[in-house]
Amino acid sequence: MSIKKSVNIDWNTLGFGYIKTDYRYLSYWKDGKWDEGVLTEDNRLHISEGSTSLHYGQQCFEGMKAYRRKDGKIQLFRPDKNAARMQDSCKRVLMAEVPIEKFVDAVKSVVKANAHYVPTYGTGATLYIRPLVIGVGDSIGVKPASEYIFTIFCMPVGPYFKGGMTPVNFIVTDYDRAAPFGTGAAKVGGNYAASLLPHAEAAKKGFADCIYLDAATHTKIEEVGAANFFGITRDNEFVTPNSPSILPSITRQSLMIVAKDLLGMGAEERDVYIDEIDEFVEAGACGTAAVITPIGGIEYKGKLHVFHSETEVGPVTKKLYDTLTGIQFGDIEGPDGWVDLVE
Ligand code: PLP
Ligand code: COI
């Protein structure tokens, strides 16, 4: 498909919101196999009222981005990792898995078909891609669906947290996001439904989002809203929590490698105790949507602990951001296999 169009969107003022783009991918699984899939202009799904995704949350999703390079070409960042994580999520809620190659090819076909929505290089905006698998078909019992839909849509986005690289504050919540052997490591919708109330309460108090502690002991940091936590120690070490109930962030995994191999820092995944956050001189939230969002301060038990500054990004966080986004936008050469050209 060759589409040469342009759209009238100001990439510089984009937030993180739904925009209907021209094409989405749609594939059905039935009788043990996926069909080839099609690109369609229709943004509505017509599914059975008995769909397990509607009743029992049998679904999962991914979040990834396409980046416009300086030379005008478009690239993806580690799409095979999203494909693999989606397979893990499907396994956790007993859904049909999408083969890695089918996933990556389908993502590329959606990006190509909507290429005119990939923001201009230099604006910082990107094309956000949302793949999902949902259980569909006629059923009512609490059991895996008989049919599945794999669909991918996309939209141009700006920063997820207002201000982008300006620090924002978070508050520790008493709510739990995920149980130790629950579904926290899977990207399933139920985890996000559970986060709506804690997020709303944090926002009402003026915070960007909340910090979740581990459900078993309420002593260790797990997640920063829909992003992973990292801190930088006085010894220039990148530290990020280790837990089976955290979503294994691809951004976080990549930052560990950037810190160690490209910036010569230490990098460690380990317990991060909320009582010991003063060991960090800088802190941030990382994820596809969040990219790197500097954490100004964290409120815990009525006290705000400020890291580097509430208004200025710390030097190490800035270096990590510049290197990561440099690779994602094609300005810096990253490790082998990290970028995948779309066109
Ligand atoms: N944690 C949660 C709960 C998320 O929803 C996300 C977003 O995908 C992340 C962390 C960051 O993961 P990634 O870097 O793979 O986007
Ligand atoms: C992402 O970073 O892709 C996310 O999924 C976060 C949020 C928009 C759910």
Tab-separated table of C-alpha atoms and ligand atoms in Angstrom:
chain	number	residue	atom	x	y	z
A	1	MET	CA	0.000	0.000	0.000
A	2	SER	CA	1.448	3.357	-0.944
A	3	ILE	CA	-0.097	6.311	0.755
A	4	LYS	CA	1.160	9.833	0.261
A	5	LYS	CA	-0.893	12.104	2.419
A	6	SER	CA	-0.323	14.774	4.997
A	7	VAL	CA	-2.303	15.742	8.077
A	8	ASN	CA	-2.890	19.060	9.749
A	9	ILE	CA	-1.674	18.369	13.291
A	10	ASP	CA	0.626	20.576	15.380
A	11	TRP	CA	3.153	17.972	16.571
A	12	ASN	CA	4.610	20.413	19.094
A	13	THR	CA	1.475	20.755	21.189
A	14	LEU	CA	0.303	17.137	21.141
A	15	GLY	CA	-0.552	15.457	24.418
A	16	PHE	CA	-1.230	11.773	25.025
A	17	GLY	CA	-4.733	11.234	23.698
A	18	TYR	CA	-6.755	9.248	21.190
A	19	ILE	CA	-6.655	10.403	17.591
A	20	LYS	CA	-8.351	8.294	14.965
A	21	THR	CA	-5.808	7.479	12.288
A	22	ASP	CA	-6.653	5.985	8.911
A	23	TYR	CA	-5.864	2.268	9.224
A	24	ARG	CA	-5.759	-0.419	11.867
A	25	TYR	CA	-4.857	-4.105	11.629
A	26	LEU	CA	-7.326	-6.829	12.502
A	27	SER	CA	-6.769	-10.582	12.698
A	28	TYR	CA	-9.038	-13.375	13.983
A	29	TRP	CA	-8.110	-16.603	15.738
A	30	LYS	CA	-10.585	-19.428	15.343
A	31	ASP	CA	-10.341	-23.219	15.198
A	32	GLY	CA	-6.772	-23.128	16.418
A	33	LYS	CA	-5.267	-20.609	14.003
A	34	TRP	CA	-4.872	-16.937	13.159
A	35	ASP	CA	-6.109	-15.670	9.818
A	36	GLU	CA	-3.814	-13.528	7.725
A	37	GLY	CA	-5.265	-10.258	8.995
A	38	VAL	CA	-6.328	-7.113	7.158
A	39	LEU	CA	-5.918	-3.363	7.363
A	40	THR	CA	-9.250	-1.675	7.848
A	41	GLU	CA	-10.548	1.878	8.127
A	42	ASP	CA	-13.296	0.925	10.599
A	43	ASN	CA	-12.243	1.760	14.193
A	44	ARG	CA	-15.092	-0.208	15.801
A	45	LEU	CA	-15.015	-3.839	16.883
A	46	HIS	CA	-18.186	-5.864	16.459
A	47	ILE	CA	-17.979	-8.594	19.106
A	48	SER	CA	-20.280	-11.001	20.965
A	49	GLU	CA	-21.911	-9.862	24.197
A	50	GLY	CA	-20.485	-13.088	25.670
A	51	SER	CA	-16.859	-12.121	24.959
A	52	THR	CA	-14.570	-13.138	27.854
A	53	SER	CA	-12.640	-9.868	27.443
A	54	LEU	CA	-15.763	-7.935	28.439
A	55	HIS	CA	-16.711	-10.049	31.469
A	56	TYR	CA	-13.556	-11.546	32.873
A	57	GLY	CA	-10.845	-9.259	31.545
A	58	GLN	CA	-9.372	-11.922	29.297
A	59	GLN	CA	-7.252	-9.572	27.243
A	60	CYS	CA	-3.831	-7.978	27.105
A	61	PHE	CA	-2.165	-5.113	25.286
A	62	GLU	CA	1.171	-3.580	24.367
A	63	GLY	CA	2.512	-0.065	23.986
A	64	MET	CA	5.276	0.879	21.586
A	65	LYS	CA	6.295	3.761	19.332
A	66	ALA	CA	7.451	4.567	15.815
A	67	TYR	CA	10.053	7.320	15.493
A	68	ARG	CA	10.732	9.690	12.568
A	69	ARG	CA	14.461	9.985	11.963
A	70	LYS	CA	16.357	13.021	10.747
A	71	ASP	CA	16.565	11.477	7.251
A	72	GLY	CA	12.761	11.133	7.186
A	73	LYS	CA	12.771	7.342	7.592
A	74	ILE	CA	10.655	5.690	10.272
A	75	GLN	CA	11.938	3.184	12.803
A	76	LEU	CA	10.706	1.009	15.656
A	77	PHE	CA	12.515	0.410	18.931
A	78	ARG	CA	12.947	-3.266	19.909
A	79	PRO	CA	9.539	-4.407	18.565
A	80	ASP	CA	10.523	-8.057	19.063
A	81	LYS	CA	10.558	-7.388	22.822
A	82	ASN	CA	6.961	-6.149	22.751
A	83	ALA	CA	6.002	-9.194	20.699
A	84	ALA	CA	7.626	-11.520	23.227
A	85	ARG	CA	6.034	-9.736	26.193
A	86	MET	CA	2.634	-9.979	24.553
A	87	GLN	CA	3.153	-13.725	24.232
A	88	ASP	CA	3.955	-13.865	27.972
A	89	SER	CA	0.800	-11.857	28.756
A	90	CYS	CA	-1.277	-14.191	26.542
A	91	LYS	CA	0.159	-17.208	28.366
A	92	ARG	CA	-0.799	-15.740	31.752
A	93	VAL	CA	-4.473	-15.362	30.832
A	94	LEU	CA	-4.646	-18.439	28.574
A	95	MET	CA	-5.093	-16.680	25.236
A	96	ALA	CA	-3.905	-17.629	21.772
A	97	GLU	CA	-0.367	-16.276	21.289
A	98	VAL	CA	0.576	-14.129	18.325
A	99	PRO	CA	3.756	-15.350	16.576
A	100	ILE	CA	6.616	-12.824	16.886
A	101	GLU	CA	6.970	-12.371	13.114
A	102	LYS	CA	3.234	-11.873	12.627
A	103	PHE	CA	3.250	-9.240	15.387
A	104	VAL	CA	6.219	-7.283	14.009
A	105	ASP	CA	4.984	-7.472	10.398
A	106	ALA	CA	1.515	-6.300	11.450
A	107	VAL	CA	2.973	-3.366	13.420
A	108	LYS	CA	5.002	-2.344	10.384
A	109	SER	CA	1.971	-2.577	8.096
A	110	VAL	CA	-0.029	-0.271	10.401
A	111	VAL	CA	2.821	2.235	10.644
A	112	LYS	CA	3.329	2.242	6.869
A	113	ALA	CA	-0.383	2.728	6.223
A	114	ASN	CA	-0.438	5.662	8.669
A	115	ALA	CA	3.024	7.014	7.837
A	116	HIS	CA	1.664	10.543	7.391
A	117	TYR	CA	0.754	10.505	11.101
A	118	VAL	CA	4.334	9.870	12.234
A	119	PRO	CA	5.390	13.260	13.640
A	120	THR	CA	8.240	15.287	12.200
A	121	TYR	CA	11.746	14.688	13.546
A	122	GLY	CA	12.790	17.239	16.139
A	123	THR	CA	9.354	17.833	17.634
A	124	GLY	CA	9.809	15.059	20.224
A	125	ALA	CA	6.422	13.638	19.231
A	126	THR	CA	6.055	10.019	18.102
A	127	LEU	CA	3.516	7.563	16.759
A	128	TYR	CA	2.159	5.515	19.681
A	129	ILE	CA	1.198	1.971	18.698
A	130	ARG	CA	-1.312	-0.054	20.667
A	131	PRO	CA	-1.531	-3.790	19.879
A	132	LEU	CA	-4.097	-5.835	21.811
A	133	VAL	CA	-5.467	-9.357	22.028
A	134	ILE	CA	-9.002	-9.892	23.323
A	135	GLY	CA	-11.069	-12.982	24.025
A	136	VAL	CA	-14.244	-12.949	21.909
A	137	GLY	CA	-16.981	-15.353	20.789
A	138	ASP	CA	-20.166	-16.596	22.434
A	139	SER	CA	-19.514	-17.801	25.953
A	140	ILE	CA	-20.479	-17.168	29.562
A	141	GLY	CA	-18.525	-19.588	31.756
A	142	VAL	CA	-15.290	-18.500	33.389
A	143	LYS	CA	-13.053	-20.248	30.893
A	144	PRO	CA	-10.813	-19.246	27.995
A	145	ALA	CA	-12.568	-17.850	24.932
A	146	SER	CA	-13.127	-19.900	21.808
A	147	GLU	CA	-12.049	-17.034	19.542
A	148	TYR	CA	-9.596	-14.128	19.728
A	149	ILE	CA	-9.015	-10.824	18.001
A	150	PHE	CA	-5.531	-9.366	17.562
A	151	THR	CA	-5.730	-5.727	16.557
A	152	ILE	CA	-3.283	-2.821	16.320
A	153	PHE	CA	-4.061	0.854	16.076
A	154	CYS	CA	-1.892	3.936	16.402
A	155	MET	CA	-1.924	7.681	16.942
A	156	PRO	CA	0.568	10.531	17.148
A	157	VAL	CA	1.399	11.497	20.748
A	158	GLY	CA	3.366	14.014	22.764
A	159	PRO	CA	4.384	13.670	26.423
A	160	TYR	CA	2.435	11.298	28.726
A	161	PHE	CA	3.145	13.351	31.835
A	162	LYS	CA	2.578	17.061	31.363
A	163	GLY	CA	5.817	18.890	30.867
A	164	GLY	CA	7.806	16.005	29.377
A	165	MET	CA	11.294	16.366	30.820
A	166	THR	CA	10.193	18.669	33.649
A	167	PRO	CA	10.157	16.909	37.036
A	168	VAL	CA	6.795	15.896	38.483
A	169	ASN	CA	5.846	14.722	41.968
A	170	PHE	CA	4.304	11.401	42.968
A	171	ILE	CA	2.599	10.148	46.118
A	172	VAL	CA	2.854	6.676	47.649
A	173	THR	CA	-0.567	5.019	47.674
A	174	ASP	CA	-1.974	2.544	50.213
A	175	TYR	CA	-3.702	0.646	47.393
A	176	ASP	CA	-1.997	-2.379	45.883
A	177	ARG	CA	-1.465	-2.716	42.161
A	178	ALA	CA	-0.603	-6.400	41.977
A	179	ALA	CA	-0.224	-9.389	44.299
A	180	PRO	CA	3.141	-11.200	44.477
A	181	PHE	CA	1.975	-14.118	42.320
A	182	GLY	CA	-0.804	-12.237	40.572
A	183	THR	CA	-0.844	-10.623	37.150
A	184	GLY	CA	1.463	-7.637	37.768
A	185	ALA	CA	4.106	-8.865	35.321
A	186	ALA	CA	1.538	-9.267	32.541
A	187	LYS	CA	0.206	-6.316	30.575
A	188	VAL	CA	-3.445	-7.167	31.201
A	189	GLY	CA	-6.238	-4.625	31.437
A	190	GLY	CA	-7.286	-5.602	34.977
A	191	ASN	CA	-4.076	-4.152	36.389
A	192	TYR	CA	-4.988	-0.806	34.846
A	193	ALA	CA	-8.636	-0.880	35.940
A	194	ALA	CA	-7.288	-1.364	39.466
A	195	SER	CA	-5.069	1.698	39.043
A	196	LEU	CA	-7.818	4.172	38.086
A	197	LEU	CA	-8.981	4.965	41.625
A	198	PRO	CA	-5.490	5.332	43.165
A	199	HIS	CA	-4.515	7.527	40.198
A	200	ALA	CA	-7.622	9.709	40.594
A	201	GLU	CA	-6.935	10.148	44.319
A	202	ALA	CA	-3.309	11.085	43.648
A	203	ALA	CA	-4.322	13.537	40.901
A	204	LYS	CA	-6.899	15.146	43.206
A	205	LYS	CA	-4.081	15.894	45.633
A	206	GLY	CA	-2.058	17.488	42.822
A	207	PHE	CA	0.329	14.616	42.065
A	208	ALA	CA	1.124	13.311	38.590
A	209	ASP	CA	0.363	9.730	39.672
A	210	CYS	CA	1.027	7.344	42.535
A	211	ILE	CA	3.824	5.032	43.559
A	212	TYR	CA	2.845	1.442	44.338
A	213	LEU	CA	4.655	-0.486	47.044
A	214	ASP	CA	4.940	-4.270	47.102
A	215	ALA	CA	1.642	-5.768	48.220
A	216	ALA	CA	3.168	-8.261	50.685
A	217	THR	CA	5.142	-5.885	52.933
A	218	HIS	CA	4.394	-2.321	51.779
A	219	THR	CA	8.056	-1.475	52.204
A	220	LYS	CA	9.474	-1.634	48.653
A	221	ILE	CA	8.810	0.501	45.581
A	222	GLU	CA	7.219	-1.441	42.708
A	223	GLU	CA	5.843	0.880	40.023
A	224	VAL	CA	5.327	4.570	39.272
A	225	GLY	CA	1.801	4.567	37.852
A	226	ALA	CA	2.153	2.985	34.406
A	227	ALA	CA	5.935	3.182	34.418
A	228	ASN	CA	8.908	1.598	36.205
A	229	PHE	CA	10.977	3.384	38.857
A	230	PHE	CA	14.697	4.075	38.747
A	231	GLY	CA	17.029	5.915	41.066
A	232	ILE	CA	20.612	7.124	40.690
A	233	THR	CA	22.849	6.611	43.707
A	234	ARG	CA	25.656	8.876	44.908
A	235	ASP	CA	28.035	6.346	43.323
A	236	ASN	CA	26.502	6.932	39.898
A	237	GLU	CA	24.648	3.626	39.879
A	238	PHE	CA	21.352	3.079	38.061
A	239	VAL	CA	19.076	1.133	40.421
A	240	THR	CA	15.646	-0.246	39.600
A	241	PRO	CA	13.316	-2.509	41.616
A	242	ASN	CA	13.362	-6.265	41.251
A	243	SER	CA	10.016	-7.970	41.774
A	244	PRO	CA	7.892	-10.643	40.090
A	245	SER	CA	4.855	-8.340	40.167
A	246	ILE	CA	6.368	-5.433	38.214
A	247	LEU	CA	5.736	-5.096	34.487
A	248	PRO	CA	9.120	-5.913	32.904
A	249	SER	CA	9.640	-2.589	31.156
A	250	ILE	CA	11.511	-2.682	27.867
A	251	THR	CA	12.603	0.909	28.463
A	252	ARG	CA	14.013	-0.081	31.848
A	253	GLN	CA	15.856	-3.111	30.413
A	254	SER	CA	17.282	-0.833	27.714
A	255	LEU	CA	18.312	1.847	30.218
A	256	MET	CA	20.217	-0.759	32.259
A	257	ILE	CA	22.255	-1.513	29.127
A	258	VAL	CA	22.617	2.178	28.194
A	259	ALA	CA	23.823	2.971	31.723
A	260	LYS	CA	26.308	0.103	31.856
A	261	ASP	CA	27.601	-0.207	28.298
A	262	LEU	CA	27.240	3.297	26.881
A	263	LEU	CA	27.611	5.561	29.913
A	264	GLY	CA	29.992	3.476	32.021
A	265	MET	CA	27.711	3.530	35.062
A	266	GLY	CA	26.816	0.719	37.423
A	267	ALA	CA	23.348	-0.783	36.935
A	268	GLU	CA	21.482	-3.016	39.316
A	269	GLU	CA	18.031	-4.531	39.769
A	270	ARG	CA	17.344	-4.963	43.473
A	271	ASP	CA	14.936	-4.167	46.290
A	272	VAL	CA	14.290	-0.441	46.653
A	273	TYR	CA	12.993	0.350	50.135
A	274	ILE	CA	10.744	3.382	50.439
A	275	ASP	CA	12.431	4.202	53.774
A	276	GLU	CA	15.794	4.413	52.041
A	277	ILE	CA	15.049	6.635	49.050
A	278	ASP	CA	17.477	9.234	50.337
A	279	GLU	CA	20.196	6.963	48.885
A	280	PHE	CA	19.180	8.386	45.481
A	281	VAL	CA	20.358	11.770	44.240
A	282	GLU	CA	18.059	11.528	41.204
A	283	ALA	CA	14.991	9.459	40.374
A	284	GLY	CA	12.746	8.898	37.408
A	285	ALA	CA	9.853	7.001	35.879
A	286	CYS	CA	10.548	5.110	32.674
A	287	GLY	CA	8.348	3.507	30.055
A	288	THR	CA	7.259	3.778	26.447
A	289	ALA	CA	4.630	6.438	27.131
A	290	ALA	CA	6.554	8.100	29.986
A	291	VAL	CA	9.936	7.819	28.154
A	292	ILE	CA	11.978	9.151	31.077
A	293	THR	CA	10.037	11.426	33.371
A	294	PRO	CA	12.152	12.950	36.136
A	295	ILE	CA	10.679	12.510	39.609
A	296	GLY	CA	10.888	15.785	41.509
A	297	GLY	CA	9.736	14.356	44.822
A	298	ILE	CA	7.793	11.514	46.413
A	299	GLU	CA	5.285	12.112	49.192
A	300	TYR	CA	5.244	9.321	51.769
A	301	LYS	CA	3.485	9.431	55.152
A	302	GLY	CA	2.748	13.134	54.732
A	303	LYS	CA	6.344	14.145	53.946
A	304	LEU	CA	7.676	15.137	50.521
A	305	HIS	CA	11.123	13.753	49.778
A	306	VAL	CA	12.755	15.799	47.008
A	307	PHE	CA	15.524	14.179	44.941
A	308	HIS	CA	17.594	16.448	42.664
A	309	SER	CA	15.097	19.290	42.294
A	310	GLU	CA	11.373	19.872	41.843
A	311	THR	CA	11.982	22.071	38.828
A	312	GLU	CA	15.163	20.933	37.102
A	313	VAL	CA	16.160	17.602	35.631
A	314	GLY	CA	19.289	16.031	37.134
A	315	PRO	CA	22.421	15.598	34.989
A	316	VAL	CA	22.412	11.779	34.969
A	317	THR	CA	18.709	11.542	34.168
A	318	LYS	CA	19.305	14.003	31.319
A	319	LYS	CA	22.204	11.954	29.967
A	320	LEU	CA	20.132	8.758	30.106
A	321	TYR	CA	17.266	10.535	28.334
A	322	ASP	CA	19.474	12.021	25.633
A	323	THR	CA	21.150	8.680	24.939
A	324	LEU	CA	17.961	6.623	24.922
A	325	THR	CA	15.996	9.043	22.745
A	326	GLY	CA	19.085	9.544	20.570
A	327	ILE	CA	18.999	5.821	19.786
A	328	GLN	CA	15.216	5.761	19.355
A	329	PHE	CA	15.259	8.649	16.862
A	330	GLY	CA	18.291	7.263	15.023
A	331	ASP	CA	20.849	9.917	16.025
A	332	ILE	CA	22.973	7.578	18.151
A	333	GLU	CA	23.948	4.055	17.241
A	334	GLY	CA	22.566	1.653	19.818
A	335	PRO	CA	23.370	-1.988	20.458
A	336	ASP	CA	22.799	-4.429	17.588
A	337	GLY	CA	19.161	-5.143	16.770
A	338	TRP	CA	17.621	-2.332	18.805
A	339	VAL	CA	16.113	-0.458	15.890
A	340	ASP	CA	14.007	-1.860	13.113
A	341	LEU	CA	13.431	0.268	10.023
A	342	VAL	CA	9.834	0.492	8.758
A	343	GLU	CA	10.450	2.497	5.613
B	1	PLP	N1	4.949	-0.418	34.080
B	1	PLP	C1	3.676	-0.403	33.677
B	1	PLP	C2	2.610	-0.737	34.663
B	1	PLP	C3	3.363	-0.079	32.341
B	1	PLP	O1	2.103	-0.041	31.928
B	1	PLP	C4	4.415	0.239	31.452
B	1	PLP	C5	4.114	0.568	30.054
B	1	PLP	O2	4.173	-0.244	29.195
B	1	PLP	C6	5.723	0.194	31.919
B	1	PLP	C7	5.958	-0.125	33.234
B	1	PLP	C8	6.869	0.491	31.004
B	1	PLP	O3	7.109	-0.566	30.122
B	1	PLP	P1	7.770	-0.299	28.715
B	1	PLP	O4	9.056	0.374	28.974
B	1	PLP	O5	7.975	-1.659	28.133
B	1	PLP	O6	6.828	0.522	27.951
B	2	COI	C1	3.021	2.432	27.762
B	2	COI	O1	3.972	3.038	28.224
B	2	COI	O2	3.000	2.015	26.609
B	2	COI	C2	1.851	2.162	28.570
B	2	COI	O3	1.239	1.168	28.323
B	2	COI	C3	1.495	3.101	29.621
B	2	COI	C4	0.052	3.531	29.635
B	2	COI	C5	-0.334	4.440	28.535
B	2	COI	C6	-0.887	2.388	29.832
